[in-house]
Amino acid sequence: MPETDVLIAGAGPAGLLLAAELALAGVRTTIVERHAERPPYCRGFNLNSRSLDLLARRGLAEGLVAEGHRVPHAPVTGLPGPLLLADAATDHPFSLGIPQTRVEEVLEARAIELGAELLRGHELRTFTQDDDGVTAELHNGHFRCRYLVGCDGGRSTVRKQAGIAFPGVDARWFALLGDVECELPYGPSSGPDGRSLFVIPRPGYVRIVVREDDPPADKDTPVTLDRLQAQVDAVLGRHVELRAPRWLSRFGDAARLAERYRSGRVLLAGDAAHIHPPAGAIGVNVALDDAFNLGWKLAATVRGTAPADLLDTYHEERHAAGERILANTRAQVALEEAGAEPWADLMRRLAAHPAGNRALAEIITGLDACYEPGGHPWLGRLAPDVPLTVSGTRTHLAALLHAGRPVLLDLTGAFASWSAAIDVVSASWSSSDIEAVLLRPDGHVAWVGTSGDAGLAEAVHRWVGDVPVPASA
């Protein structure tokens, strides 16, 4: 029976980034993907500011930014104007237009380069777990692993087999999506009865999104070009020929959140843990956020260096984030449907105010993520990519995290004695009154020192484990 440390079901963005994070930490990692090849269509075309900030902590953002198209605002549904990102708390004040397929190619190359194994055409069917690991049954054999992670989509086999409840609300409406060729202009197009559809430009084709009248009882019924054509004609009140379909699909506004992100040695990430309306183009971005949070914690657990409850913090932090994501995507849909309702007008006025615009942009993109609210403004948040000087060389904070290890950033030279416990980087940053910062491998701040090392030992034990600390601590 083949063995690995971590078996990941699903080679989408969450699975590929998670594999790269685990392999970076020296953990044997195998991805099994039921499709023999990457699907020929592209689900999404957006990386938001939060995702770019996270990917920059591994040196992966710069190449993607060079390939993509920058848009200076956050995608949002239900507001007439954009949510500008110029003043938001981010190192990347823009959304990046780039195909999800390209992002997956980059993440796959990264994972394989670091030593992860990707097995396409291998479908996980069931599994059993015991005190020592998980035995997974594939369509063509068995796999033994220490941990299993379901990154296998909204209909996750892993989630169902683990018996993890998926509470939420069913879809109230469905929409058709079609990547086709046609002569419709970009943006919204309305018909005589006021109904509308939306056309999004894509390289060589357009993406049409239109609400579906009278959807079939079986929502898995394949969408045909004739079905999409009939719906477009009905909305516009005239015939506009649709040609050369590349991808036809159906989606709804269902919103569900896994009751638990962890069940023993089984974990969930990405769509396997949450589904929500597509408002705000958040899907791929929250999947990457899950994987980035889980990777270093699972790696430390596998290596046996993690504090006893470190892996449980994955559920604590990302389940709460999932609740916020479901709330804000559903709110965007409600805002769009409310039209001229007084509270909808109030939200639009709030978005028009600079401070309100910034706050909403950070909420929509997840830039407001804070895993430990209270205390210093940096605590629990992603540390900004401030310029630093290390050993006489100019660099940035994000570069200190490329190796995926926790770092104690020493800004005064007073923390060298901590080097036996953790990687200490002595640096200068002239604009700060902070003396030192403990950075988790994901770049979030675990401790901020402004007057000595009070509380540092507790933070190190909480996030790094039982390591020797200076006697003075």
Coordinates of C-alpha atoms in Angstrom, one line a residue:
M1 CA 0.0 0.0 0.0
P2 CA 1.5 3.4 -1.0
E3 CA 2.2 5.7 1.9
T4 CA 2.5 9.4 2.4
D5 CA 2.3 11.9 5.2
V6 CA -0.6 14.0 3.9
L7 CA -3.0 12.9 1.2
I8 CA -4.9 15.8 -0.5
A9 CA -8.0 15.1 -2.5
G10 CA -8.4 17.7 -5.2
A11 CA -6.0 19.6 -7.4
G12 CA -7.7 22.9 -7.4
P13 CA -6.2 26.1 -6.0
A14 CA -6.6 25.0 -2.3
G15 CA -5.1 21.6 -2.9
L16 CA -2.2 22.8 -5.0
L17 CA -1.2 25.6 -2.6
L18 CA -1.5 23.3 0.4
A19 CA 0.7 20.7 -1.2
A20 CA 3.3 23.4 -2.0
E21 CA 3.2 24.6 1.6
L22 CA 3.6 21.1 3.0
A23 CA 6.4 20.2 0.6
L24 CA 8.2 23.4 1.5
A25 CA 8.3 22.2 5.1
G26 CA 9.6 18.8 4.0
V27 CA 6.4 16.9 4.5
R28 CA 5.7 14.0 2.1
T29 CA 2.6 15.1 0.2
T30 CA 0.5 13.4 -2.4
I31 CA -2.5 15.0 -4.3
V32 CA -5.1 12.7 -5.9
E33 CA -7.3 14.3 -8.6
R34 CA -10.2 12.5 -10.2
H35 CA -9.8 14.3 -13.5
A36 CA -7.1 12.9 -15.8
E37 CA -6.4 16.4 -17.1
R38 CA -7.1 20.0 -15.9
P39 CA -10.5 21.0 -17.2
P40 CA -10.4 23.0 -20.5
Y41 CA -12.5 25.8 -19.1
C42 CA -11.6 28.5 -16.6
R43 CA -13.8 29.1 -13.5
G44 CA -12.5 32.4 -12.4
F45 CA -10.3 35.4 -13.4
N46 CA -9.5 37.2 -10.3
L47 CA -7.0 37.3 -7.5
N48 CA -7.8 39.9 -4.9
S49 CA -5.4 42.0 -2.7
R50 CA -5.5 39.5 0.2
S51 CA -4.4 36.6 -2.0
L52 CA -1.6 38.6 -3.6
D53 CA -0.4 39.7 -0.1
L54 CA -0.3 36.1 1.0
L55 CA 1.4 34.7 -2.1
A56 CA 4.0 37.5 -1.8
R57 CA 5.1 35.9 1.5
R58 CA 6.3 33.0 -0.5
G59 CA 7.7 35.0 -3.5
L60 CA 4.8 33.9 -5.8
A61 CA 3.0 37.1 -6.3
E62 CA 5.5 39.1 -8.5
G63 CA 5.4 36.8 -11.5
L64 CA 1.6 36.6 -11.4
V65 CA 1.3 40.4 -11.2
A66 CA 3.6 40.7 -14.2
E67 CA 1.2 38.5 -16.2
G68 CA -2.1 39.8 -15.1
H69 CA -4.2 43.0 -15.5
R70 CA -4.4 45.4 -12.5
V71 CA -7.8 46.8 -11.6
P72 CA -7.7 49.5 -8.8
H73 CA -10.9 48.3 -7.1
A74 CA -12.4 45.3 -5.4
P75 CA -15.1 43.3 -7.2
V76 CA -18.5 43.9 -5.6
T77 CA -22.2 43.2 -6.3
G78 CA -25.0 45.5 -5.6
L79 CA -23.2 48.9 -5.5
P80 CA -23.3 51.3 -8.5
G81 CA -19.7 52.4 -8.0
P82 CA -16.4 50.6 -7.3
L83 CA -14.8 50.0 -4.0
L84 CA -11.4 51.6 -4.4
L85 CA -8.3 49.9 -2.9
A86 CA -5.8 52.8 -2.9
D87 CA -6.2 53.4 0.8
A88 CA -6.8 49.8 1.9
A89 CA -4.5 47.9 4.3
T90 CA -2.7 46.0 1.6
D91 CA 0.6 45.8 -0.2
H92 CA -1.3 45.2 -3.5
P93 CA -4.0 47.9 -3.8
F94 CA -5.6 46.3 -6.8
S95 CA -7.4 43.2 -8.1
L96 CA -5.5 41.1 -10.5
G97 CA -7.2 39.9 -13.7
I98 CA -5.6 36.5 -14.4
P99 CA -7.1 33.1 -15.3
Q100 CA -7.5 30.7 -12.5
T101 CA -6.1 28.0 -14.8
R102 CA -2.8 30.0 -14.9
V103 CA -2.8 30.4 -11.2
E104 CA -3.2 26.6 -10.9
E105 CA -0.3 26.0 -13.3
V106 CA 2.0 28.2 -11.2
L107 CA 1.0 26.5 -8.0
E108 CA 1.3 23.0 -9.5
A109 CA 4.8 23.7 -10.8
R110 CA 5.7 25.1 -7.3
A111 CA 4.3 22.0 -5.5
I112 CA 6.0 19.5 -7.8
E113 CA 9.3 21.4 -7.7
L114 CA 9.3 21.2 -3.9
G115 CA 8.7 17.4 -4.1
A116 CA 4.9 16.9 -3.9
E117 CA 3.4 14.1 -6.0
L118 CA 0.3 14.8 -8.2
L119 CA -1.7 11.8 -9.4
R120 CA -4.3 12.8 -11.9
G121 CA -7.0 10.3 -12.9
H122 CA -7.1 9.0 -9.3
E123 CA -10.5 9.2 -7.6
L124 CA -10.9 8.9 -3.8
R125 CA -14.0 7.0 -3.0
T126 CA -14.0 6.3 0.7
F127 CA -11.7 6.1 3.7
T128 CA -11.3 5.0 7.3
Q129 CA -9.3 6.7 10.0
D130 CA -7.7 5.3 13.2
D131 CA -5.4 6.6 15.9
D132 CA -2.3 6.5 13.6
G133 CA -3.7 7.6 10.3
V134 CA -6.1 7.3 7.4
T135 CA -6.5 4.5 4.9
A136 CA -8.1 5.9 1.7
E137 CA -9.7 3.8 -0.9
L138 CA -9.2 5.0 -4.5
H139 CA -10.8 3.5 -7.6
N140 CA -7.6 1.7 -8.3
G141 CA -6.2 0.8 -4.9
H142 CA -5.6 2.0 -1.4
F143 CA -3.4 4.8 0.1
R144 CA -2.2 5.1 3.7
C145 CA -1.5 8.6 5.1
R146 CA -1.2 10.3 8.4
Y147 CA -3.6 13.0 7.5
L148 CA -6.2 13.4 4.8
V149 CA -7.4 16.9 3.5
G150 CA -10.5 17.3 1.4
C151 CA -10.0 20.0 -1.2
D152 CA -12.5 18.3 -3.4
G153 CA -15.2 21.0 -4.0
G154 CA -18.6 21.8 -2.8
R155 CA -19.8 18.2 -3.1
S156 CA -16.8 16.9 -1.3
T157 CA -16.6 13.2 -0.9
V158 CA -14.2 13.7 2.0
R159 CA -16.6 15.9 3.9
K160 CA -19.5 13.5 3.3
Q161 CA -17.5 10.4 4.2
A162 CA -16.2 12.1 7.4
G163 CA -19.8 12.7 8.5
I164 CA -19.2 16.5 8.8
A165 CA -22.5 18.4 8.6
F166 CA -22.9 21.1 6.0
P167 CA -25.6 23.4 7.3
G168 CA -26.8 26.5 5.5
V169 CA -29.5 27.7 3.1
D170 CA -30.6 26.2 -0.2
A171 CA -30.5 28.2 -3.4
R172 CA -33.4 30.5 -4.0
W173 CA -32.5 31.1 -7.6
F174 CA -30.2 29.7 -10.3
A175 CA -28.3 31.4 -13.1
L176 CA -26.8 30.1 -16.3
L177 CA -23.2 30.8 -17.2
G178 CA -21.9 30.4 -20.8
D179 CA -18.5 31.1 -22.3
V180 CA -19.6 31.7 -25.9
E181 CA -19.1 34.0 -28.9
C182 CA -21.7 36.6 -29.6
E183 CA -22.2 40.3 -30.5
L184 CA -23.6 41.5 -27.2
P185 CA -21.8 44.5 -25.7
Y186 CA -19.8 44.1 -22.5
G187 CA -21.7 44.9 -19.3
P188 CA -25.4 44.7 -18.6
S189 CA -28.0 44.3 -21.3
S190 CA -31.7 44.8 -20.5
G191 CA -34.9 43.7 -22.2
P192 CA -38.3 45.3 -22.6
D193 CA -39.6 44.0 -19.3
G194 CA -36.6 45.3 -17.3
R195 CA -34.8 42.0 -16.8
S196 CA -31.1 41.9 -17.7
L197 CA -28.1 39.7 -18.2
F198 CA -24.4 40.5 -17.8
V199 CA -21.6 40.0 -20.4
I200 CA -18.0 39.8 -19.3
P201 CA -15.1 40.1 -21.8
R202 CA -12.7 37.2 -22.0
P203 CA -9.8 36.5 -24.4
G204 CA -11.5 35.5 -27.7
Y205 CA -15.0 35.1 -26.3
V206 CA -17.5 36.5 -23.7
R207 CA -19.0 35.1 -20.5
I208 CA -22.7 35.5 -20.2
V209 CA -24.5 35.3 -16.9
V210 CA -28.3 35.3 -16.8
R211 CA -30.9 34.2 -14.3
E212 CA -32.6 31.0 -15.2
D213 CA -36.4 30.9 -15.5
D214 CA -38.0 27.6 -14.3
P215 CA -34.7 25.6 -13.6
P216 CA -35.1 21.8 -13.9
A217 CA -35.9 19.8 -10.7
D218 CA -32.5 18.1 -11.1
K219 CA -30.0 21.0 -10.9
D220 CA -27.3 18.6 -12.2
T221 CA -29.1 18.5 -15.6
P222 CA -26.4 19.6 -18.1
V223 CA -26.8 23.0 -19.5
T224 CA -27.1 23.1 -23.3
L225 CA -26.4 25.9 -25.8
D226 CA -30.1 25.8 -26.7
R227 CA -31.1 26.2 -23.1
L228 CA -28.8 29.2 -22.7
Q229 CA -29.9 30.7 -26.1
A230 CA -33.6 30.4 -25.1
Q231 CA -33.0 32.2 -21.8
V232 CA -31.0 35.0 -23.4
D233 CA -33.6 35.5 -26.0
A234 CA -36.4 35.5 -23.4
V235 CA -34.6 38.2 -21.3
L236 CA -33.7 40.4 -24.2
G237 CA -36.9 40.0 -26.1
R238 CA -35.0 39.4 -29.3
H239 CA -32.6 36.9 -30.8
V240 CA -28.9 37.3 -30.4
E241 CA -27.0 34.3 -31.8
L242 CA -24.7 32.5 -29.4
R243 CA -21.9 30.4 -30.9
A244 CA -18.9 28.2 -30.2
P245 CA -19.6 27.3 -26.5
R246 CA -16.5 26.6 -24.5
W247 CA -18.2 26.1 -21.1
L248 CA -21.8 25.9 -20.0
S249 CA -22.8 25.7 -16.3
R250 CA -25.4 26.5 -13.7
F251 CA -24.9 28.0 -10.3
G252 CA -27.2 29.2 -7.5
D253 CA -27.1 31.4 -4.3
A254 CA -26.9 28.5 -1.8
A255 CA -24.7 29.2 1.2
R256 CA -23.3 26.5 3.4
L257 CA -20.5 26.2 5.9
A258 CA -19.0 22.9 7.2
E259 CA -19.8 22.4 10.9
R260 CA -16.2 21.5 11.5
Y261 CA -13.0 22.0 9.4
R262 CA -11.4 19.1 11.2
S263 CA -12.5 15.7 12.3
G264 CA -9.6 13.8 13.8
R265 CA -7.1 13.2 11.1
V266 CA -9.3 14.6 8.3
L267 CA -9.5 18.3 7.4
L268 CA -11.4 20.4 4.8
A269 CA -10.3 23.4 2.8
G270 CA -11.7 25.6 0.0
D271 CA -15.2 24.8 -1.4
A272 CA -15.3 21.5 0.5
A273 CA -15.6 23.6 3.6
H274 CA -17.9 26.4 2.3
I275 CA -20.1 27.4 -0.6
H276 CA -21.6 30.8 -1.1
P277 CA -22.9 33.1 -3.8
P278 CA -20.3 34.3 -6.3
A279 CA -20.6 37.9 -5.2
G280 CA -17.3 39.7 -4.8
A281 CA -15.4 37.0 -6.9
I282 CA -14.1 35.6 -3.6
G283 CA -14.2 31.9 -4.3
V284 CA -10.6 31.1 -5.4
N285 CA -9.3 33.7 -3.0
V286 CA -10.8 32.2 0.2
A287 CA -9.6 28.7 -0.9
L288 CA -6.0 30.1 -1.0
D289 CA -6.5 31.7 2.3
D290 CA -7.6 28.4 3.9
A291 CA -4.6 26.5 2.4
F292 CA -2.2 29.1 3.6
N293 CA -3.5 29.0 7.1
L294 CA -3.5 25.2 7.2
G295 CA -0.2 24.4 5.6
W296 CA 2.3 25.4 8.2
K297 CA 0.1 24.2 11.1
L298 CA -0.3 20.7 9.5
A299 CA 3.3 20.6 8.6
A300 CA 4.4 21.3 12.2
T301 CA 1.9 18.7 13.4
V302 CA 3.3 16.0 11.1
R303 CA 6.9 16.8 12.1
G304 CA 5.9 16.6 15.8
T305 CA 7.1 20.1 16.7
A306 CA 3.6 21.7 17.0
P307 CA 1.9 22.6 20.2
A308 CA -0.8 20.2 21.1
D309 CA -3.7 22.4 20.0
L310 CA -2.0 24.2 17.0
L311 CA -4.0 22.2 14.4
D312 CA -7.3 23.1 16.2
T313 CA -6.6 26.8 15.5
Y314 CA -7.1 26.1 11.8
H315 CA -10.8 25.5 12.5
E316 CA -11.1 28.3 15.0
E317 CA -9.6 30.9 12.6
R318 CA -10.9 29.8 9.2
H319 CA -14.4 28.7 10.3
A320 CA -14.9 32.2 11.7
A321 CA -13.6 33.6 8.4
G322 CA -16.0 31.4 6.6
E323 CA -18.9 32.8 8.6
R324 CA -17.9 36.3 7.6
I325 CA -17.6 35.3 3.9
L326 CA -21.0 33.8 3.8
A327 CA -22.5 36.8 5.5
N328 CA -20.9 39.4 3.2
T329 CA -21.6 37.5 -0.1
R330 CA -25.2 37.0 0.9
A331 CA -25.4 40.7 1.9
Q332 CA -24.1 41.7 -1.6
V333 CA -26.8 39.6 -3.2
A334 CA -29.5 41.1 -1.0
L335 CA -28.2 44.6 -1.7
E336 CA -28.5 43.9 -5.5
E337 CA -32.0 42.6 -5.1
A338 CA -33.1 45.4 -2.8
G339 CA -32.9 48.0 -5.5
A340 CA -34.3 51.3 -4.1
E341 CA -34.9 50.0 -0.6
P342 CA -33.9 52.6 2.0
W343 CA -31.2 50.4 3.6
A344 CA -29.7 49.7 0.2
D345 CA -29.5 53.4 -0.5
L346 CA -27.8 53.8 2.9
M347 CA -25.2 51.3 1.9
R348 CA -24.5 53.0 -1.4
R349 CA -24.1 56.3 0.5
L350 CA -21.7 54.6 2.9
A351 CA -19.7 53.2 0.0
A352 CA -19.4 56.7 -1.5
H353 CA -17.7 58.0 1.7
P354 CA -13.9 57.5 1.6
A355 CA -13.8 55.8 5.0
G356 CA -16.8 53.6 4.3
N357 CA -15.4 52.7 0.9
R358 CA -12.1 51.6 2.5
A359 CA -13.9 49.6 5.2
L360 CA -16.2 47.8 2.7
A361 CA -13.3 47.0 0.4
E362 CA -11.3 45.4 3.2
I363 CA -14.4 43.4 4.3
I364 CA -15.2 42.1 0.8
T365 CA -11.6 41.0 0.1
G366 CA -10.8 39.7 3.6
L367 CA -8.1 42.3 4.2
D368 CA -9.8 42.9 7.6
A369 CA -8.7 39.4 8.7
C370 CA -7.5 39.6 12.3
Y371 CA -7.0 36.3 14.1
E372 CA -6.3 37.9 17.5
P373 CA -8.3 41.2 17.9
G374 CA -7.3 43.6 20.7
G375 CA -4.0 44.9 21.8
H376 CA -1.5 46.3 19.3
P377 CA -2.9 47.2 15.8
W378 CA -0.6 44.7 14.2
L379 CA -1.5 41.8 16.5
G380 CA -3.4 39.0 14.7
R381 CA -3.2 40.8 11.4
L382 CA -1.0 40.1 8.3
A383 CA 2.1 42.2 8.9
P384 CA 2.6 44.9 6.2
D385 CA 5.4 44.4 3.8
V386 CA 7.5 47.2 5.2
P387 CA 11.0 48.0 3.9
L388 CA 13.8 46.7 6.0
T389 CA 17.6 46.7 6.1
V390 CA 19.1 43.4 7.1
S391 CA 22.9 43.1 7.3
G392 CA 23.3 46.2 5.3
T393 CA 21.0 45.0 2.5
R394 CA 17.7 46.6 1.7
T395 CA 14.8 44.1 1.6
H396 CA 11.1 43.8 2.6
L397 CA 9.4 41.9 5.4
A398 CA 7.7 39.5 3.0
A399 CA 11.0 38.2 1.9
L400 CA 11.8 37.0 5.4
L401 CA 8.9 34.5 5.1
H402 CA 9.8 32.8 1.8
A403 CA 11.1 29.8 3.7
G404 CA 7.8 29.3 5.5
R405 CA 9.3 29.4 9.0
P406 CA 8.3 31.5 12.0
V407 CA 10.5 34.6 12.4
L408 CA 11.3 36.9 15.3
L409 CA 12.0 40.2 13.7
D410 CA 14.4 42.1 16.0
L411 CA 14.4 45.8 15.4
T412 CA 16.6 46.9 18.3
G413 CA 19.3 44.2 18.5
A414 CA 18.1 43.2 22.0
F415 CA 16.7 39.7 21.1
A416 CA 19.7 37.8 19.8
S417 CA 19.5 35.5 22.8
W418 CA 16.2 34.0 21.4
S419 CA 18.0 32.5 18.4
A420 CA 18.1 29.1 20.0
A421 CA 14.3 29.0 20.1
I422 CA 13.4 30.6 16.8
D423 CA 14.8 32.3 13.7
V424 CA 15.8 35.8 14.7
V425 CA 16.4 38.4 12.0
S426 CA 18.0 41.6 13.1
A427 CA 16.8 44.5 11.0
S428 CA 16.3 48.2 11.0
W429 CA 13.1 50.1 10.2
S430 CA 13.4 53.8 11.0
S431 CA 9.7 54.6 11.0
S432 CA 8.7 52.2 13.8
D433 CA 8.5 52.4 17.6
I434 CA 8.1 48.6 17.7
E435 CA 11.1 46.7 19.2
A436 CA 10.3 43.2 17.9
V437 CA 7.6 41.2 16.1
L438 CA 6.9 37.5 16.2
L439 CA 5.7 36.4 12.7
R440 CA 3.9 33.2 12.1
P441 CA 4.9 31.4 8.9
D442 CA 1.8 32.7 7.2
G443 CA 2.9 36.3 8.0
H444 CA 0.3 37.0 10.7
V445 CA 1.6 38.7 13.8
A446 CA 1.7 36.5 16.9
W447 CA 3.3 39.0 19.2
V448 CA 4.4 42.6 19.2
G449 CA 7.1 43.9 21.5
T450 CA 7.1 47.6 22.5
S451 CA 8.8 47.3 25.9
G452 CA 11.0 44.3 26.2
D453 CA 10.1 40.6 25.7
A454 CA 7.1 40.4 28.1
G455 CA 4.7 37.8 26.7
L456 CA 7.1 36.6 24.0
A457 CA 7.8 33.2 25.7
E458 CA 4.0 32.5 25.9
A459 CA 3.6 33.4 22.2
V460 CA 6.5 31.2 21.1
H461 CA 5.1 28.2 23.1
R462 CA 1.6 28.8 21.7
W463 CA 2.6 29.1 18.0
V464 CA 6.0 27.4 17.7
G465 CA 6.0 24.7 20.5
D466 CA 8.2 23.6 23.4
V467 CA 11.6 25.2 22.4
P468 CA 14.3 26.5 24.7
V469 CA 13.8 30.2 25.6
P470 CA 16.4 32.5 27.2
A471 CA 16.5 32.3 31.0
S472 CA 15.6 36.0 31.3
A473 CA 12.2 35.2 29.7

